[in-house]
XYZ file of C-alpha atoms in Angstrom:
613
model
C 1.674 1.726 33.712
C 4.898 0.292 32.325
C 4.655 -0.749 28.691
C 6.626 -3.765 27.482
C 6.177 -2.998 23.802
C 5.756 -0.091 21.440
C 3.493 -0.826 18.478
C 3.512 1.416 15.414
C 0.574 1.307 13.010
C 0.681 2.872 9.563
C -2.934 3.262 8.435
C -2.042 4.022 4.838
C -4.220 5.300 2.036
C -3.175 2.301 -0.080
C -1.519 -0.117 2.372
C -1.334 -0.526 6.128
C 1.439 -2.080 8.216
C 2.303 -2.760 11.844
C 5.675 -2.880 13.621
C 6.763 -3.878 17.113
C 9.626 -2.499 19.196
C 10.518 -4.104 22.499
C 11.137 -1.564 25.234
C 14.090 -3.415 26.781
C 15.997 -3.861 23.514
C 16.872 -2.045 20.317
C 15.051 -4.553 18.106
C 12.212 -3.562 15.800
C 10.267 -5.992 13.651
C 7.455 -5.910 11.128
C 4.553 -8.090 12.257
C 3.002 -9.735 9.214
C -0.752 -9.312 8.876
C -3.019 -12.329 8.491
C -5.636 -11.793 5.780
C -7.805 -13.465 3.154
C -5.890 -14.340 -0.015
C -8.898 -16.077 -1.563
C -11.973 -18.101 -0.576
C -10.904 -20.461 2.238
C -7.302 -19.313 1.749
C -5.585 -17.351 4.517
C -2.005 -16.119 4.613
C 0.353 -13.533 6.099
C 1.766 -10.516 4.273
C 3.935 -7.596 5.474
C 1.245 -5.141 4.402
C -2.551 -5.063 4.398
C -4.038 -3.263 1.393
C -6.426 -0.654 2.814
C -9.181 -1.964 0.554
C -12.594 -3.265 1.551
C -14.727 -5.434 -0.700
C -18.468 -5.617 -0.040
C -19.504 -9.038 -1.363
C -22.918 -9.632 -2.932
C -25.099 -11.673 -0.542
C -25.072 -14.583 -3.029
C -21.455 -14.251 -4.197
C -19.699 -16.538 -1.711
C -20.956 -19.347 0.529
C -21.223 -18.722 4.260
C -17.911 -19.349 6.007
C -15.816 -18.777 2.851
C -13.474 -16.275 4.528
C -12.557 -17.510 7.995
C -9.825 -15.808 9.989
C -8.091 -17.132 13.112
C -9.999 -14.688 15.321
C -13.269 -15.070 13.398
C -14.196 -18.557 12.236
C -17.758 -17.636 11.252
C -17.959 -15.415 8.181
C -21.425 -14.204 7.207
C -20.880 -11.789 4.358
C -18.869 -9.147 6.250
C -16.613 -6.797 4.267
C -13.380 -8.484 3.142
C -10.173 -6.551 3.819
C -6.726 -6.885 2.267
C -5.077 -8.449 -0.773
C -8.041 -10.467 -2.002
C -10.369 -7.517 -1.489
C -8.150 -5.270 -3.628
C -7.496 -7.790 -6.416
C -11.003 -9.235 -6.630
C -12.517 -5.781 -6.271
C -10.728 -4.664 -9.442
C -13.157 -6.959 -11.294
C -16.206 -5.567 -9.452
C -15.262 -1.940 -8.696
C -18.785 -0.942 -7.680
C -18.239 -3.074 -4.567
C -14.675 -1.971 -3.792
C -13.769 0.752 -1.284
C -10.304 2.269 -1.597
C -8.727 5.500 -0.284
C -11.227 5.662 2.595
C -8.588 7.536 4.595
C -8.736 10.437 2.120
C -12.448 10.880 2.869
C -11.635 11.609 6.513
C -10.196 14.955 5.410
C -12.916 15.834 2.893
C -14.484 19.078 4.189
C -17.747 18.585 2.292
C -18.829 15.038 3.193
C -19.451 13.810 6.729
C -17.025 10.871 7.207
C -19.693 9.156 9.320
C -22.126 9.124 6.415
C -22.463 5.800 4.594
C -21.469 6.859 1.065
C -18.743 4.380 0.068
C -18.109 2.964 -2.472
C -18.581 6.447 -3.931
C -20.956 6.627 -6.918
C -21.746 2.919 -6.553
C -25.341 1.851 -7.146
C -25.232 -1.265 -4.968
C -28.422 -1.839 -3.011
C -26.675 -3.344 0.007
C -25.612 -1.132 2.878
C -22.666 1.129 2.084
C -19.972 2.071 4.594
C -18.657 5.361 5.935
C -15.041 6.488 5.790
C -14.956 6.359 9.592
C -16.273 2.769 9.608
C -13.721 1.711 6.982
C -10.862 3.155 9.033
C -12.189 1.473 12.159
C -12.534 -1.899 10.409
C -8.998 -1.734 8.970
C -7.576 -0.877 12.385
C -9.631 -3.609 14.032
C -8.280 -6.136 11.510
C -4.699 -4.991 12.177
C -5.263 -5.216 15.940
C -6.737 -8.726 15.810
C -3.974 -9.942 13.512
C -1.347 -8.476 15.840
C -2.844 -10.166 18.895
C -3.041 -13.475 17.011
C 0.584 -13.191 15.836
C 1.812 -12.366 19.342
C -0.011 -15.279 20.971
C -2.632 -13.259 22.832
C -4.625 -15.474 25.160
C -1.571 -17.555 25.958
C -0.199 -15.029 28.401
C 2.332 -13.652 25.892
C 0.895 -10.182 25.361
C -2.052 -8.021 26.252
C -3.147 -4.714 24.742
C -2.298 -3.011 28.025
C 1.324 -4.094 27.540
C 1.706 -1.925 24.465
C 2.089 1.763 23.692
C 0.223 2.222 20.379
C 1.410 4.926 17.989
C -0.791 5.605 14.963
C 0.509 7.667 12.062
C -1.353 10.378 10.144
C -0.312 12.537 7.181
C 1.472 15.704 8.254
C -1.045 17.537 6.084
C -4.081 16.221 8.026
C -5.973 18.996 9.788
C -7.297 18.707 13.332
C -10.643 17.279 12.225
C -9.049 14.382 10.327
C -6.561 13.725 13.145
C -9.332 13.545 15.741
C -11.398 11.214 13.569
C -8.398 8.905 13.126
C -7.795 8.757 16.873
C -11.493 8.124 17.481
C -11.540 5.304 14.910
C -8.593 3.684 16.708
C -10.395 3.854 20.036
C -13.541 2.390 18.469
C -11.390 -0.446 17.072
C -10.320 -1.359 20.596
C -6.846 0.178 20.587
C -7.585 2.639 23.379
C -6.029 6.102 23.440
C -3.354 6.051 20.746
C -0.488 8.506 20.270
C -0.584 10.287 16.905
C 2.595 10.812 14.870
C 3.036 12.435 11.468
C 4.038 9.985 8.726
C 7.088 11.926 7.407
C 8.489 12.156 10.945
C 7.940 8.411 11.394
C 9.846 7.808 8.155
C 12.734 9.901 9.507
C 12.831 7.971 12.791
C 12.955 4.728 10.786
C 15.769 6.071 8.637
C 17.908 6.968 11.664
C 17.386 3.469 13.070
C 18.210 1.849 9.727
C 21.364 3.958 9.311
C 22.448 3.320 12.915
C 25.057 5.654 14.397
C 26.037 6.560 10.841
C 22.951 8.760 10.469
C 24.792 11.624 12.174
C 27.485 11.422 9.494
C 24.892 11.796 6.717
C 23.490 15.086 8.030
C 25.182 18.104 9.511
C 24.268 21.419 11.178
C 22.726 23.785 8.651
C 21.080 20.998 6.654
C 17.447 21.286 5.635
C 16.040 17.812 5.038
C 13.044 17.376 2.773
C 10.961 14.306 3.608
C 9.210 13.625 0.330
C 6.414 11.104 0.884
C 4.326 10.102 -2.136
C 2.142 7.022 -1.928
C -0.737 5.725 -3.942
C -3.144 8.575 -3.276
C -1.352 11.459 -1.547
C 1.730 13.674 -1.727
C 3.020 14.778 1.688
C 5.987 17.130 2.179
C 7.835 18.050 5.384
C 11.025 20.024 6.105
C 13.318 19.287 9.055
C 16.094 21.706 10.047
C 19.327 20.318 11.521
C 21.138 22.505 14.050
C 23.674 21.972 16.809
C 23.585 22.856 20.487
C 26.486 22.067 22.781
C 27.844 19.528 20.331
C 24.539 17.666 19.981
C 22.419 17.672 16.811
C 18.966 19.221 17.193
C 16.132 18.447 14.772
C 13.163 20.769 14.272
C 10.208 20.177 11.970
C 9.843 23.626 10.380
C 7.193 23.198 7.696
C 4.457 20.854 6.478
C 2.598 20.887 3.200
C -1.008 21.036 2.145
C -3.118 17.891 1.808
C -2.609 16.950 -1.855
C -4.585 14.062 -3.338
C -2.046 13.130 -5.979
C 0.159 10.042 -6.230
C 0.773 6.682 -7.823
C -2.920 6.032 -8.450
C -3.002 9.085 -10.741
C -0.112 7.621 -12.738
C -1.945 4.306 -13.098
C -5.009 6.124 -14.413
C -2.960 8.166 -16.909
C -1.233 5.020 -18.197
C -4.594 3.255 -18.555
C -5.933 6.139 -20.659
C -2.877 5.902 -22.937
C -3.247 2.124 -23.283
C -6.969 2.426 -24.058
C -6.207 4.992 -26.750
C -3.764 2.514 -28.298
C -6.402 -0.239 -28.292
C -8.961 2.064 -29.874
C -6.442 3.011 -32.580
C -6.308 -0.715 -33.411
C -10.077 -0.782 -33.774
C -10.725 -2.379 -30.389
C -12.833 -1.073 -27.544
C -13.221 -2.043 -23.930
C -16.058 -1.595 -21.467
C -15.908 0.619 -18.396
C -15.515 -2.481 -16.229
C -12.603 -3.643 -18.359
C -11.089 -0.166 -18.152
C -11.058 -0.399 -14.361
C -9.230 -3.723 -14.670
C -6.837 -2.023 -17.112
C -5.992 0.601 -14.462
C -5.100 -2.191 -12.036
C -2.910 -3.939 -14.633
C -1.216 -0.684 -15.670
C -0.223 -0.104 -12.046
C 1.421 -3.513 -11.809
C 3.273 -2.933 -15.092
C 4.443 0.515 -13.918
C 5.860 -0.868 -10.682
C 7.673 -3.743 -12.416
C 9.255 -1.533 -15.081
C 10.266 1.332 -12.806
C 11.878 -1.034 -10.309
C 13.766 -2.924 -13.061
C 15.160 -0.548 -15.643
C 16.225 -3.430 -17.912
C 12.578 -4.249 -18.752
C 11.704 -2.542 -22.049
C 8.039 -3.557 -22.195
C 5.446 -5.347 -20.088
C 2.519 -7.451 -21.360
C -0.978 -6.553 -20.151
C -4.091 -8.712 -20.414
C -7.603 -7.419 -19.723
C -10.127 -10.216 -19.119
C -13.576 -10.115 -20.666
C -16.634 -10.643 -18.490
C -19.635 -12.376 -19.969
C -20.586 -11.618 -23.548
C -18.512 -8.909 -25.195
C -17.047 -7.802 -28.474
C -14.242 -10.286 -28.018
C -14.353 -13.967 -27.397
C -11.622 -13.725 -24.776
C -8.909 -11.602 -23.259
C -7.845 -8.242 -24.693
C -4.043 -7.981 -24.829
C -1.723 -5.012 -25.118
C 1.637 -3.940 -23.692
C 3.229 -0.994 -21.927
C 6.553 0.111 -23.421
C 9.234 2.097 -21.627
C 8.931 5.179 -23.829
C 5.238 5.548 -22.930
C 5.941 4.893 -19.259
C 8.654 7.548 -19.022
C 6.685 10.075 -21.031
C 3.726 9.793 -18.658
C 5.211 8.925 -15.248
C 8.358 11.048 -15.492
C 7.709 13.848 -17.954
C 4.015 14.079 -17.089
C 4.047 13.981 -13.289
C 7.665 14.984 -12.579
C 8.221 17.428 -15.431
C 11.380 19.581 -15.479
C 9.659 22.772 -14.368
C 11.117 25.964 -12.895
C 10.767 26.924 -9.245
C 8.445 29.742 -10.368
C 6.063 27.255 -12.029
C 3.317 26.654 -9.491
C 0.184 24.481 -9.800
C -2.401 25.804 -12.204
C -5.982 26.098 -11.076
C -7.924 24.990 -14.135
C -11.235 26.632 -14.936
C -14.005 24.598 -13.343
C -17.514 24.100 -14.651
C -20.347 25.640 -12.680
C -21.745 22.179 -12.050
C -19.363 19.392 -11.036
C -19.448 15.804 -9.883
C -19.187 15.743 -6.102
C -16.362 13.684 -4.610
C -12.842 13.891 -3.233
C -11.028 17.236 -3.761
C -8.354 15.838 -6.086
C -5.482 18.083 -7.157
C -6.428 19.799 -10.408
C -2.814 20.036 -11.636
C -1.150 16.602 -11.979
C 2.445 17.910 -12.115
C 3.964 16.971 -8.753
C 7.032 19.128 -9.525
C 4.821 22.230 -9.341
C 3.265 21.183 -6.026
C 6.744 20.661 -4.597
C 7.782 24.124 -5.818
C 4.716 25.647 -4.155
C 5.518 23.869 -0.890
C 9.133 25.095 -0.834
C 8.054 28.645 -1.704
C 5.397 28.721 1.012
C 7.828 27.133 3.486
C 10.124 30.128 3.172
C 7.153 32.399 3.832
C 6.322 30.352 6.921
C 9.881 30.389 8.287
C 10.307 34.121 7.715
C 7.186 34.839 9.787
C 8.863 33.415 12.909
C 12.100 34.704 14.424
C 12.678 31.330 16.096
C 12.404 29.402 12.826
C 14.429 31.984 10.916
C 17.313 31.470 13.317
C 17.397 27.765 12.430
C 18.106 28.197 8.727
C 20.503 31.109 8.505
C 20.620 34.240 6.355
C 21.829 32.538 3.163
C 18.859 30.162 3.079
C 16.474 33.080 3.654
C 17.958 35.046 0.742
C 16.562 32.684 -1.919
C 12.998 32.805 -3.298
C 12.282 29.387 -1.782
C 13.524 27.230 1.070
C 16.089 24.986 -0.625
C 16.627 21.490 0.840
C 20.177 20.198 1.102
C 19.148 16.548 1.555
C 16.119 14.393 0.745
C 14.599 11.389 2.463
C 12.223 9.587 0.114
C 9.230 7.633 1.354
C 6.183 6.024 -0.231
C 5.692 3.438 -2.936
C 6.248 5.865 -5.817
C 9.907 6.226 -4.829
C 10.689 2.550 -5.233
C 11.475 3.744 -8.759
C 15.083 4.981 -9.045
C 14.269 7.100 -12.157
C 11.690 9.091 -10.158
C 14.088 9.607 -7.260
C 16.763 10.831 -9.680
C 14.310 13.215 -11.318
C 13.363 14.816 -7.990
C 17.028 15.243 -7.054
C 17.742 16.772 -10.484
C 14.841 19.201 -10.038
C 16.002 20.324 -6.603
C 19.568 20.753 -7.859
C 18.400 22.797 -10.872
C 16.290 25.041 -8.649
C 19.347 25.577 -6.423
C 21.571 26.670 -9.344
C 23.322 23.321 -9.629
C 24.053 22.782 -5.918
C 24.149 19.102 -5.088
C 21.195 17.769 -3.076
C 21.992 14.534 -1.256
C 19.739 11.476 -1.052
C 19.689 9.974 2.436
C 20.352 6.293 1.856
C 18.624 3.437 3.651
C 14.923 4.176 3.306
C 12.163 1.511 3.195
C 9.205 2.933 1.278
C 6.563 0.367 2.290
C 7.437 -0.276 5.927
C 9.351 2.755 7.208
C 6.332 4.579 8.637
C 5.195 1.660 10.807
C 8.770 0.991 11.963
C 9.407 4.646 12.742
C 6.179 4.895 14.729
C 7.170 1.959 16.928
C 10.658 3.443 17.467
C 9.144 6.805 18.406
C 6.835 5.062 20.877
C 9.788 3.284 22.472
C 11.621 6.604 22.809
C 8.535 8.115 24.492
C 8.277 5.279 26.991
C 11.996 5.210 27.891
C 12.662 8.939 27.636
C 15.774 8.094 25.620
C 16.726 8.349 21.978
C 16.090 10.870 19.253
C 13.147 13.290 19.390
C 12.283 15.682 16.587
C 10.821 18.943 17.853
C 7.519 19.283 16.104
C 4.303 20.101 17.977
C 1.250 21.458 16.170
C 1.817 21.273 12.411
C -0.062 24.497 11.727
C -1.575 27.446 13.579
C -5.256 27.233 14.558
C -7.787 30.032 14.918
C -11.387 30.547 15.946
C -13.705 32.990 14.187
C -14.413 36.228 16.046
C -17.388 38.427 15.226
C -16.488 42.107 14.942
C -18.022 44.531 17.418
C -18.877 47.634 15.350
C -21.877 49.783 14.409
C -24.079 48.447 11.625
C -23.585 50.134 8.246
C -26.095 49.669 5.378
C -24.698 47.497 2.570
C -21.516 46.630 4.459
C -20.763 43.322 6.103
C -17.738 43.561 8.417
C -15.073 40.897 7.802
C -14.900 37.956 10.187
C -11.869 38.245 12.436
C -9.966 35.247 13.782
C -8.260 34.699 17.120
C -5.108 32.565 17.194
C -5.666 29.873 19.819
C -2.844 27.418 19.006
C 0.458 28.605 17.482
C 2.346 26.419 15.040
C 4.833 24.241 16.920
C 2.931 24.202 20.224
C 4.258 21.036 21.843
C 2.321 18.004 23.046
C 1.402 18.163 26.713
C 1.314 21.976 26.809
C -1.507 24.460 27.136
C -2.052 28.178 26.912
C -4.561 30.525 28.556
C -5.400 33.506 26.385
C -5.677 36.545 28.616
C -5.994 40.241 27.929
C -8.770 39.809 25.359
C -12.365 40.850 26.004
C -14.210 37.807 24.701
C -17.852 36.901 25.141
C -19.565 33.532 24.686
C -23.216 33.072 23.778
C -24.862 30.392 25.937
C -28.362 28.993 26.288
C -29.110 29.093 22.565
C -27.570 27.719 19.352
C -24.239 29.349 18.522
C -21.929 28.919 15.541
C -18.167 28.406 15.796
C -15.910 28.633 12.758
C -12.395 27.198 12.891
C -9.466 28.140 10.656
C -5.845 27.094 10.176
C -2.669 28.166 8.404
C 0.578 26.365 7.608
C 2.441 29.573 6.680
C 1.856 31.827 9.722
C 4.301 30.359 12.246
C 4.860 33.773 13.803
C 1.285 34.214 15.091
C 1.097 34.080 18.889
C -1.852 32.935 21.015
C -4.305 35.816 21.343
C -3.232 37.492 18.115
C -6.156 38.680 15.981
C -6.239 38.265 12.205
C -8.366 41.079 10.679
C -9.897 39.074 7.790
C -10.098 35.322 8.440
C -11.797 34.359 5.179
C -9.131 36.078 3.086
C -6.009 35.110 5.014
C -6.770 31.658 6.471
C -8.159 28.255 5.500
C -11.505 27.355 7.041
C -11.460 23.775 8.306
C -14.511 23.295 10.495
C -17.939 24.684 11.268
C -19.703 23.760 14.485
C -23.157 24.729 15.721
C -23.767 23.860 19.373
C -26.138 24.819 22.161
C -23.982 25.441 25.226
C -25.590 25.196 28.651
C -26.582 28.579 30.070
C -24.973 30.091 33.138
C -27.149 30.401 36.226
C -28.677 33.866 36.757
C -27.765 34.950 33.187
C -30.557 35.039 30.572
C -30.181 32.653 27.621
C -28.578 34.360 24.646
C -26.803 37.004 26.703
C -23.026 36.851 26.136
C -20.901 35.906 29.139
C -17.232 36.924 29.551
C -14.797 34.071 28.920
C -11.142 33.248 28.542
C -9.909 30.606 26.079
C -7.761 27.740 27.315
C -6.187 25.700 24.503
C -4.234 22.480 25.024
C -2.343 20.023 22.838
C -2.633 16.705 24.669
C 0.169 14.192 25.206
C -1.524 12.075 22.538
C -1.259 14.838 19.935
C -4.899 15.960 19.808
C -6.166 19.494 20.373
C -8.628 20.593 23.051
C -10.286 24.006 23.265
C -12.006 25.200 26.435
C -14.008 28.371 27.127
C -13.586 29.370 30.780
C -16.118 31.658 32.435
C -14.171 34.687 33.665
C -16.200 34.948 36.907
C -16.538 31.292 37.916
C -15.000 27.866 37.426
C -17.547 26.979 34.710
C -15.974 25.659 31.468
C -17.277 24.600 28.071
C -15.360 22.312 25.719
C -15.637 23.312 22.069
C -14.435 20.598 19.681
C -13.348 20.749 16.069
C -16.022 18.980 14.051
C -16.532 17.931 10.479
C -17.961 20.679 8.307
C -20.845 19.490 6.151
C -22.582 21.583 3.543
């Protein structure tokens, strides 16, 4: 099939966007998304807030939120700008950050638990459903904008590329791809968000991008949005006069971003109100968080603004007859946003794991240390460990870079809404320079924090279809392993450690597969069997078939699966059968794991699944 278009979709934690690249030209455009801006008010915006509002059955009249592709509205969830803004006044009905729940290892993303901690009696939604509904809205808006039905475009005309955080594990990636298929987008190609941002930057810079980087550079893509911090390193090398780009490291999934800053500012503003003898309700506090975020954005983007007025509306009877007013001043903003989250720390200062109570509220695994500087230091330190474990990666960065205690970037590409603020960009550059003993770290100019990911995804899709243009060598973002029970005599009081077999090495490219031979492996069939999956972002040197002696100590467990595999004929149920493992990274960027019977053509597919406890 020949695609006429490449469509990039950024399903963001805070905002989503869609971009279109035409295969026969170099043009790329953002397609504005039609959405509800109020009751009986529809408009187009470049982004769609990834927020869903679940209206009370009696809150709005039937038909109050028509859309061009859905004229009859009967109380369905509202998505977009109105949902986010109206939901700030009724937070128990507002779902935000649903994407982050896809990677939560403790809650099944198909379970209807959102809004989290809400006591609404109406049906809640699952993280998977929320992702599907957002993608379905984006798809329908795209088809409407492109004149679908008039012969202008059909879904089959387009190559869809959907972005995911580089830090997403295989479970979250698979769920995202499945949500896209359920939304009617078919089999989408997955692309990591920092790589998409880099593709967009090269297109924005034009031919000049090659003058901004040079062989030996290590580019840090620093992507901080509303709810997550995502780090990636790209090494620039040269072969036969042509620049080569290799993604050499990705970070952990860190739930820390602009939303945390908004919350911290709201706490400071509430303390100021209480010092004046005023108090606000919990509902008003949630509205205060929303207002603090708007004030933060306005003041950080315009450094001439010294203070910003904030009004918190009262609802019903309260201590006050009307609105509660306060203001955010620049000194408070810089103390919290800059010195609090981007403190001038040393490279040796890593995130602190605070002591946790024995009993905790269950929810998203937020970062316990709010200092983003420390998380960045940890990423750069672990990146060096990762590169040193692979001879191929070590050759890309040179001996001088390996001699430092961390992998020092020489250039930075910023992405995400947080970096709209020039003071925050300057602080990150100052930190990196200080850690590198004063060496200058360049900022790559020409980024677009809100729209770059969608644009870059569409450009990448066009390059895939045409076989031309820039391609960053990436492949699997981490190494993957499967638990392996030790075969040894039983010893009283001793439990042998669980081993792990490397099935996918870091960097394994899309469209490739590997058959693990030379290992005596046995698979239990005909009765329930447990599979435990692990990963690592710092063991790039592990090869397929390599065994890790203690999986629980050295690796991160990401998935637990209990399945009952069909028995083999003429072999009693429960008796292990000899197998070989065949692992593949598909062209679409998803991982498949097959167990092949060593004495027949019989195969069993074992999939990464969500771990629930």
